[in-house]
XYZ file of C-alpha atoms in Angstrom:
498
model
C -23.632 229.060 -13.133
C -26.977 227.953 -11.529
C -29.323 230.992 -9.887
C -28.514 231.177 -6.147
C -32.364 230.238 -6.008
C -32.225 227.047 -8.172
C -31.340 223.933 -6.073
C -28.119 222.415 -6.947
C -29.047 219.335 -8.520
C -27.415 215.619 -8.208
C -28.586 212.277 -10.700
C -27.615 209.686 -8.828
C -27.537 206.127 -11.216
C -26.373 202.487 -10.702
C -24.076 200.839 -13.234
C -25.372 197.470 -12.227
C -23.853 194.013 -10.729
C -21.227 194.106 -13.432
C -22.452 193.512 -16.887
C -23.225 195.904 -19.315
C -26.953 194.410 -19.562
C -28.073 194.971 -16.538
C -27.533 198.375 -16.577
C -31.734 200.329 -17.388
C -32.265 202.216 -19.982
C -33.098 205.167 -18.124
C -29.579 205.229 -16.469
C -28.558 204.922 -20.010
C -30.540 208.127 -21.129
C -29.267 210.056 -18.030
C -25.617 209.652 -18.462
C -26.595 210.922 -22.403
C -28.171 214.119 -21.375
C -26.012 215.157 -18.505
C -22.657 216.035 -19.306
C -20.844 216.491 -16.195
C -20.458 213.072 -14.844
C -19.027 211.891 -11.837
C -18.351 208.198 -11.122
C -17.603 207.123 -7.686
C -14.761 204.425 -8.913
C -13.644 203.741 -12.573
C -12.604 199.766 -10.907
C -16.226 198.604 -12.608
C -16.854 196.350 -15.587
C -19.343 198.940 -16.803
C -17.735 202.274 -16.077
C -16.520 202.670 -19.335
C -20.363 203.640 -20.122
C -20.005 206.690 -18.264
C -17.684 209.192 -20.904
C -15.475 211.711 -19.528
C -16.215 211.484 -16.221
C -14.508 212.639 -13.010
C -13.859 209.404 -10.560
C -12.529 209.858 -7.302
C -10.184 206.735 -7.188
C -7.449 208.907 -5.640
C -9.517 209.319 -2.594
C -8.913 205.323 -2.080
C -5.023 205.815 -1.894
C -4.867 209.138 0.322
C -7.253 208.826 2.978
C -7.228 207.095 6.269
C -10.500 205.356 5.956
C -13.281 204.641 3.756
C -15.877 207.139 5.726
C -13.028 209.672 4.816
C -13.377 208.488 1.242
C -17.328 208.827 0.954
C -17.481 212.490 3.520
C -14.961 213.737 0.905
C -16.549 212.090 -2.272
C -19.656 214.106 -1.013
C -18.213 217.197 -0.478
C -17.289 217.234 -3.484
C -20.137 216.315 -5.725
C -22.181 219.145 -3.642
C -19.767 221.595 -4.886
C -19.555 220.307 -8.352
C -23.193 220.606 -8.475
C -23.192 223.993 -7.209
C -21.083 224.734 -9.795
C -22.930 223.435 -12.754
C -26.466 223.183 -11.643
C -26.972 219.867 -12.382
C -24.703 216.369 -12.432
C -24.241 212.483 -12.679
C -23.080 210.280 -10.538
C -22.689 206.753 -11.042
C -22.006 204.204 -8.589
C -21.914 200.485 -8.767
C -24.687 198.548 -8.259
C -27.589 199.823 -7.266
C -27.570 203.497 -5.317
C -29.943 202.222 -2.444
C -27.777 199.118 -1.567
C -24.620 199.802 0.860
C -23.501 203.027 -1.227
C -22.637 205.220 1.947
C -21.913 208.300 -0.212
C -25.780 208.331 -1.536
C -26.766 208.050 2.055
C -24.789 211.239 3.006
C -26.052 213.441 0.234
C -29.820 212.596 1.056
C -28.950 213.682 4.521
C -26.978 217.068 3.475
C -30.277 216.994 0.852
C -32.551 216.718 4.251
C -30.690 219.484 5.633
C -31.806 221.991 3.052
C -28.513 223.094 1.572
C -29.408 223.730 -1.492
C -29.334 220.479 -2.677
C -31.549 217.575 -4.798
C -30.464 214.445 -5.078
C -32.258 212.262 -7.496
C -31.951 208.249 -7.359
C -33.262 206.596 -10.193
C -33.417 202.899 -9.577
C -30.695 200.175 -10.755
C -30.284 196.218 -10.293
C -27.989 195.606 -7.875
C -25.323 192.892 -7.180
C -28.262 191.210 -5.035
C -30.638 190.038 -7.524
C -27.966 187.945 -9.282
C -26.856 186.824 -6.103
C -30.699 185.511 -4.862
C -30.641 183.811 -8.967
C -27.480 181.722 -8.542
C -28.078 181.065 -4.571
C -31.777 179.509 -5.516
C -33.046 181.193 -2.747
C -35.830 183.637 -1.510
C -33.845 186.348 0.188
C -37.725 187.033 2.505
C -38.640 183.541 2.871
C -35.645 182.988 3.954
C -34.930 186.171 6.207
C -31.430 186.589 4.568
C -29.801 189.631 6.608
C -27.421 191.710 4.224
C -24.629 192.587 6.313
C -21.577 195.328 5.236
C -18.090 193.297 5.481
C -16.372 196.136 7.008
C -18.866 195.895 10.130
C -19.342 192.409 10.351
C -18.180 192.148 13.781
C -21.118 194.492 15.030
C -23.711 194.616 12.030
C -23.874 190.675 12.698
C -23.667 190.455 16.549
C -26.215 187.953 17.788
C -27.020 186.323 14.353
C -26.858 183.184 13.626
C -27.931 183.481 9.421
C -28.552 183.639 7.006
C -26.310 186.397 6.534
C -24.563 187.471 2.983
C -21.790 189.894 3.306
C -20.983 192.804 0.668
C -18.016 194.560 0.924
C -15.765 191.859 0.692
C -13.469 193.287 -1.600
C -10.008 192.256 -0.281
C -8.634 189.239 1.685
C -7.946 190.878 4.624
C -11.704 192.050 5.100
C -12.275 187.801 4.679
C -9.947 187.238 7.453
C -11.508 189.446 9.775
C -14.513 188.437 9.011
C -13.406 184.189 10.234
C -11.563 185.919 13.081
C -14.671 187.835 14.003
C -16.663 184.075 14.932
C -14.425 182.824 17.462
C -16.891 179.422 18.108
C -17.067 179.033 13.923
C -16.310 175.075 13.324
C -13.407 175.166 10.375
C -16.212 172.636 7.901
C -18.719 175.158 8.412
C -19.961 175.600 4.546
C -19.511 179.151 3.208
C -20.310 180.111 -0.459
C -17.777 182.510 -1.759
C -19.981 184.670 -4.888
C -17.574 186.606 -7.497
C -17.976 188.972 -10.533
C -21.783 188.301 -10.460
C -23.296 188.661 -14.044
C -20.361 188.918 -15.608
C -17.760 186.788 -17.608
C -15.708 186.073 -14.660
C -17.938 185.274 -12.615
C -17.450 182.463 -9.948
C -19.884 180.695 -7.201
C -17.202 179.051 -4.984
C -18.833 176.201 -2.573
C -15.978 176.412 0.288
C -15.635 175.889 4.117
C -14.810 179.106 7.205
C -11.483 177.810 7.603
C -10.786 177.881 4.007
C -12.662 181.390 3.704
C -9.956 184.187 2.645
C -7.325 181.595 1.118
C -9.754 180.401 -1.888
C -10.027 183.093 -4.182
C -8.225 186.718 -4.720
C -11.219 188.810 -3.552
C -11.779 191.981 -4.989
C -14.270 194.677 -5.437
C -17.109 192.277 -6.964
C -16.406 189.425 -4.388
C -19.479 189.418 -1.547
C -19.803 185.772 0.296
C -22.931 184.152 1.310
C -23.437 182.124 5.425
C -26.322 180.030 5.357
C -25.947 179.364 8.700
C -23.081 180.293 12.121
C -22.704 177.474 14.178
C -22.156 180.471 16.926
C -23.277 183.918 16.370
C -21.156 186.416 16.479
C -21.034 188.408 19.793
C -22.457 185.033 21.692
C -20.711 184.871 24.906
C -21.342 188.842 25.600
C -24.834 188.142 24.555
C -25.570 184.859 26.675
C -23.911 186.867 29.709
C -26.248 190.006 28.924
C -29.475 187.520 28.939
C -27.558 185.523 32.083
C -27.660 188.891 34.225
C -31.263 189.501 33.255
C -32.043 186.053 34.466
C -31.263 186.757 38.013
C -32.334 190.376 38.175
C -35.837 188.528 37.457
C -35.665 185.258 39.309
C -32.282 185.377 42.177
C -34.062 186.943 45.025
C -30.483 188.487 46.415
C -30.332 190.178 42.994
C -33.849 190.981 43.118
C -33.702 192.829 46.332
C -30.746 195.095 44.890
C -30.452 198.764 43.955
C -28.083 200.914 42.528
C -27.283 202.200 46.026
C -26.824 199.004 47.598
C -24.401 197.363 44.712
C -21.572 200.514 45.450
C -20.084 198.648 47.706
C -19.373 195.528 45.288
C -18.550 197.989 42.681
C -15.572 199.791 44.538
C -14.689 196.301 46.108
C -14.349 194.324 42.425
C -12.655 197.954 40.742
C -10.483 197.238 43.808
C -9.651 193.634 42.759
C -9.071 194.483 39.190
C -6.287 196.516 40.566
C -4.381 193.960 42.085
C -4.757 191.423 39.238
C -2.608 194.204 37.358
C -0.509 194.758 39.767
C 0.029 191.020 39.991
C 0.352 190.276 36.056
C 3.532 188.259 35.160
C 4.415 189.311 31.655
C 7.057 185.844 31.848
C 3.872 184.271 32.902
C 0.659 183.930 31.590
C -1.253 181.742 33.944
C -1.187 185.239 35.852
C -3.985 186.366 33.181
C -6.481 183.923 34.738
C -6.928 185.966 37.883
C -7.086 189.646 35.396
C -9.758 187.393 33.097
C -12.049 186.409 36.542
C -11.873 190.291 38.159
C -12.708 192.081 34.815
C -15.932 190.051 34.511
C -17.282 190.244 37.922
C -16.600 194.396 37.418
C -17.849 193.631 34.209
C -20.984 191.897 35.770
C -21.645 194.946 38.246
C -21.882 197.228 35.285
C -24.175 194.852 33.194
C -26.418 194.807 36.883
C -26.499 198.516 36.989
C -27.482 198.583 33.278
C -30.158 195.881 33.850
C -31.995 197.703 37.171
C -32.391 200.972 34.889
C -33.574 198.571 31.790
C -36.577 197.042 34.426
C -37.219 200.849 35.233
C -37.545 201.814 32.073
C -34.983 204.499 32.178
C -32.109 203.228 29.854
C -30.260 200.032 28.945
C -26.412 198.623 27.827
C -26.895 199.607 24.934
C -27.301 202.849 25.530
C -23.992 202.816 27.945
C -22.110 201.518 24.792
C -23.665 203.424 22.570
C -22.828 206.653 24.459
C -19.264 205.776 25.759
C -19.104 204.748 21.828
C -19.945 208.280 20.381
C -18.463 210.101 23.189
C -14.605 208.314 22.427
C -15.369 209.624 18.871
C -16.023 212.941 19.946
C -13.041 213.272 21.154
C -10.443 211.798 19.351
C -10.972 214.404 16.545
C -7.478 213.195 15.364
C -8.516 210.138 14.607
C -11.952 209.937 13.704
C -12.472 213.713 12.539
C -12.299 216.029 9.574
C -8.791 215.844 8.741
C -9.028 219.563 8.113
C -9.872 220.234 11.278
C -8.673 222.773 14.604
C -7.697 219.488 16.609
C -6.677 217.368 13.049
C -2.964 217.120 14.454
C -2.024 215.854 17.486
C 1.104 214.360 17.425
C 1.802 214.086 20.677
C 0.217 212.607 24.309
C 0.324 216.273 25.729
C -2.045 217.482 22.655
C -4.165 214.585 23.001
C -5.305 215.145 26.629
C -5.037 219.035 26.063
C -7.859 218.705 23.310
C -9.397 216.349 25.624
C -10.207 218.340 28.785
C -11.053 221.207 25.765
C -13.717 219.130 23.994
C -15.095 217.602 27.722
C -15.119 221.362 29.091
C -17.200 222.307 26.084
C -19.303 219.303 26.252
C -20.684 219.613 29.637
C -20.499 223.493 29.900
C -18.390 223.947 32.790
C -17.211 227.421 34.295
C -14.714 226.029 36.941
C -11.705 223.728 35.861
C -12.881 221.311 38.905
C -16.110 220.494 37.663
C -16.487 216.635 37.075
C -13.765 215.647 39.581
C -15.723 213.024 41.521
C -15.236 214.023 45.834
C -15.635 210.424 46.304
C -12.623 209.921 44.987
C -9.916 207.819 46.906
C -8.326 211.047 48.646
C -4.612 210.703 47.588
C -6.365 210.920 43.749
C -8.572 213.445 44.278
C -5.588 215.806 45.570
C -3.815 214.396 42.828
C -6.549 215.420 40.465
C -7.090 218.750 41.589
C -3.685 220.017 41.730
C -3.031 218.856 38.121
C -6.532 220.708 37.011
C -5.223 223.815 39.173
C -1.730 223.386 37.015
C -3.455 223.692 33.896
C -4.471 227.513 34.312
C -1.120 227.906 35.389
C -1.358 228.226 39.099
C 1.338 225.812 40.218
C 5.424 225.906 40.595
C 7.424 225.654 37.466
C 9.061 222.308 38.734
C 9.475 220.612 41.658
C 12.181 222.470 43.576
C 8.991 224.811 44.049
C 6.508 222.065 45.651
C 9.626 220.387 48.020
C 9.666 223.638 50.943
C 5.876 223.262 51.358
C 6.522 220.186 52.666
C 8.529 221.984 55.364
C 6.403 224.334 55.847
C 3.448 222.374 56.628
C 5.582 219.989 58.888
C 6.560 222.946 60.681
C 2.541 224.310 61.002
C 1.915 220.655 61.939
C 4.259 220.525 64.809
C 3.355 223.833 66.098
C -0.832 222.961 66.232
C 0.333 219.423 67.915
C 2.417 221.455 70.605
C -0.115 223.203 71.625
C -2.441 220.496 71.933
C -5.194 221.991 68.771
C -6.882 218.559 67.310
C -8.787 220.778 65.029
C -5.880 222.666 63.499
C -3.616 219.492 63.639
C -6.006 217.969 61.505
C -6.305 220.829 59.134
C -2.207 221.271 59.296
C -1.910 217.562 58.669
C -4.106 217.791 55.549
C -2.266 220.528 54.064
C 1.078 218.163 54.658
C -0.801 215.219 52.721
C -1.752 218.097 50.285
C 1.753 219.029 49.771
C 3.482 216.236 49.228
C 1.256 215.111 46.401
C 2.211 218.043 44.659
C 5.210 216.923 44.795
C 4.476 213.405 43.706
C 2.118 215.322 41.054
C 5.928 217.057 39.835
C 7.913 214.165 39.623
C 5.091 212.226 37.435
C 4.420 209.384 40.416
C 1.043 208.716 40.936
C 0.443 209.342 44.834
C -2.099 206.519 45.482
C -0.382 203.648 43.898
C 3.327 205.069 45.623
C 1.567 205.088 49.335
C 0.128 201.530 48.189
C 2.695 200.329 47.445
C 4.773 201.593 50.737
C 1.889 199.741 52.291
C 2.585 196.759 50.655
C 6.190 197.451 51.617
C 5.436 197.528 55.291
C 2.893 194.644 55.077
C 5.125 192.440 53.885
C 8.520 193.143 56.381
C 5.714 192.771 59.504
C 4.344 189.542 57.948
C 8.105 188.607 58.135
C 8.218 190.070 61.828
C 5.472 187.265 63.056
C 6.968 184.968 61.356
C 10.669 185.658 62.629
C 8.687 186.118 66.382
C 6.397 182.857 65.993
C 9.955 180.895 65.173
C 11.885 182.256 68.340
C 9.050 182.119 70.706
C 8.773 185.983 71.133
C 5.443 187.943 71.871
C 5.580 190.959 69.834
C 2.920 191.767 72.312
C 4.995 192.150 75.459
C 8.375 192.840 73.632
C 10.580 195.957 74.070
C 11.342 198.476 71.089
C 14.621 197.499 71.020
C 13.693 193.653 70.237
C 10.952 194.898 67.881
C 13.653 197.078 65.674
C 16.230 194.402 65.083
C 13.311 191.971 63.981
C 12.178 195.002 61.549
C 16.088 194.825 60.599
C 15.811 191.245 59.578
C 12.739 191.579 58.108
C 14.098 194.213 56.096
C 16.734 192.144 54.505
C 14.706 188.689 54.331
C 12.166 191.255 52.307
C 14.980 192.808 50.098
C 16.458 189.492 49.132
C 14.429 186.837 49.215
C 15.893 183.287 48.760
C 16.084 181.882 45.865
């Protein structure tokens, strides 16, 4: 066992691109003087160098992604270390090049726990791939990119790009899916088992980019050039909005105060292109497709005022919306060891939710956050279900229902004797009440009074009509003419013709 004052100590060497010749001599001497060895994956043409050593393969079978793979790899080569004072661990490659679990134990190293890591330097996969390309990597301005994050590591690039971590041909597909302007002859070279006796440089095209080999853990592929970069359209719309901040005087003359009104007004007009989607018919998507990109225009304006202030930018918006879905979905994308691991269920999901958020922003009252401006029907809505999480609220709904008479009676009582005040408070506390019991029976209250709206809308469009074809002037008309139009409009609205 190490002294508790002796830093726990990690060799961290590279078994190379593949061959057993590429591998230094001073990795060689390491793995002969330290005998507890670790390597990250026995699946290398070299690992056979490294003697009774640990690997952590079975990590690759059990866990639920490959961060969960290298956070557990780490943990435990710390605690190996701790245990024996000093260790190997060989990866493939080179340690400095895309090897994720080196990069987490220099930053628990950073964090003083104990721990040195040492990284003694190794050829990587790269410099065989820069030999068989014939190309300067610099000169060129070659961008390595990991396969796994293509579809963000390569946003906005056009290439050079070559892409490790291509190790399967699903990864391949995602990568062609992840170009959506990519022309199908666009040349792609497709570089396997580098430097060893398998190896293969395969000359191919994007449409033919996961069908032409059986990629594996050696396989990385080489893009001299995107006819579209990945990302393009967002990024031509990001530049687009900057444009007429800087040269549209309308947009010019905008704030973030004046623009509220076109934000409510286009959140307003997403909502109806749901409400209107046809899932028998999808021409109906064309009108969802135009409303989310003007709302997603008024964001992109808001974000582009505080970028000419200097006070933040988009990609600090996705970068924090980014981290803060992370946060919490612990479930998902957290320790799997952890208090809010499990959560098989909706109800646990938004229960750790409002536990995480209440944490997060250090609130003392379950109400902080609700926004008053708010539609109202919501904002009751809201606060009765934050009320009903502390457990003041009726069991069910049988409790919620006799408010409703209550306050009608209260109503009636401030109306007779002619209070406008207390009518209006009474008549609140009505409104109040019967969203707790739309709250009870799971209906939300805004959309249901919408759509009664709607309801009424369209039997009095039916009304004129019925009026304007018999010559009547609703204007002038009795109530009793006026109800048995509403009685035909009722039915014409119920069953429509065919």
């Amino acid at each position: 066992m190490p002294s508790p004052h002796t830093a726990a100590r990690i060799v961290v060497v590279g078994l190379g691109p593949g061959s057993t010749q590429h591998i230094t001599d001073e990795a060689r001497v390491a793995i002969d003087r330290i005998p507890h060895r670790h390597l990250r994956t026995s699946v290398h043409p070299s690992a056979h160098l490294v003697p009774d050593a640990t690997t952590h393969d079975d990590l690759y079978e059990t866990a639920d992604s490959f961060d969960d793979v290298y956070v557990e790899i780490t943990n435990r080569l710390i605690e190996a270390a701790r245990e024996h004072g000093e260790i190997l661990y060989a990866v493939p490659g080179s340690p400095l090049i895309l090897e994720r679990t080196v990069r987490y134990l220099q930053e628990r190293a950073s964090d003083d726990e104990g721990i040195e890591v040492d990284i003694l330097p190794a050829m990587s996969f790269l410099d065989v791939a820069w030999a068989r390309l014939g190309i300067d990597p610099v000169e060129a301005s070659v961008r390595l990119v990991d396969g796994h994050e293509f579809a963000t590591a390569a946003a906005g690039e056009r290439g050079p790009l070559l892409v490790a971590h291509t190790h399967a041909n699903w990864v391949l597909s995602d990568i062609k899916l992840a170009v959506e302007g990519a022309d199908g002859a666009d040349p792609v070279v497709i570089l396997h088992a580098l430097g060893t006796d398998d190896e293969q440089i395969v000359h191919t095209t994007w449409a033919e980019l996961d069908q032409t080999i059986e990629a594996n853990h050696l396989t990385s592929i080489y893009i001299p050039q995107l006819a579209a970069p990945v990302g393009q359209e967002y990024v031509r719309f990001h530049e687009l909005t900057r444009t007429l901040r800087e040269q549209c005087p309308w947009d010019i003359e905008q704030t973030h105060e004046t623009l509220i009104p076109f934000l409510l007004e286009e959140t307003y007009e997403v909502v109806d292109a749901l409400h209107a989607l046809d899932p028998d018919n999808p021409a109906t998507d064309d009108d969802l497709i135009e409303e989310l990109g003007d709302l997603l225009f008024q964001i992109e304006f808001h974000a582009t005022i505080a970028e000419q202030q200097g006070r933040f930018t988009i990609a600090d918006v996705t970068q924090g919306v980014h981290d803060k879905l992370v946060r919490r979905h612990p479930h998902v994308f957290g320790p799997k060891d952890g208090d809010m691991a499990n959560a098989g269920d909706t109800d646990t999901v938004l229960s750790n939710w409002d536990e995480i958020k209440r944490v997060e922003k250090n609130r003392t009252s379950v109400f902080d956050g609700i926004p008053r401006s708010l539609p109202s029907l919501a904002y009751a809505q809201k606060v009765g279900r934050k009320a009903s999480k502390v457990g003041f609220d009726w069991p069910n709904v049988d409790g919620a229902f006799p408010k409703i008479v209550e306050e009608t009676g209260e109503l009636s009582e401030a109306v007779g004797q002619g209070d406008n005040d207390a009518a209006t408070d009474e008549l609140g506390d009505l409104l109040f009440a019967v969203v707790n019991v739309a709250r009870h029976l799971g209906i939300d209250a805004e959309l249901a009074l919408r759509a009664a709206s709607d309801k009424f809308r369209s039997r009095f469009e039916s009304v004129e009509q019925l009026a304007a074809q018999r010559s009547i002037d609703l204007r002038t008309s009795n109530l009793e003419i006026l109800d048995g139009l509403w009685d035909e409009a009722k039915l014409i609205v119920s069953n429509p013709p065919n």
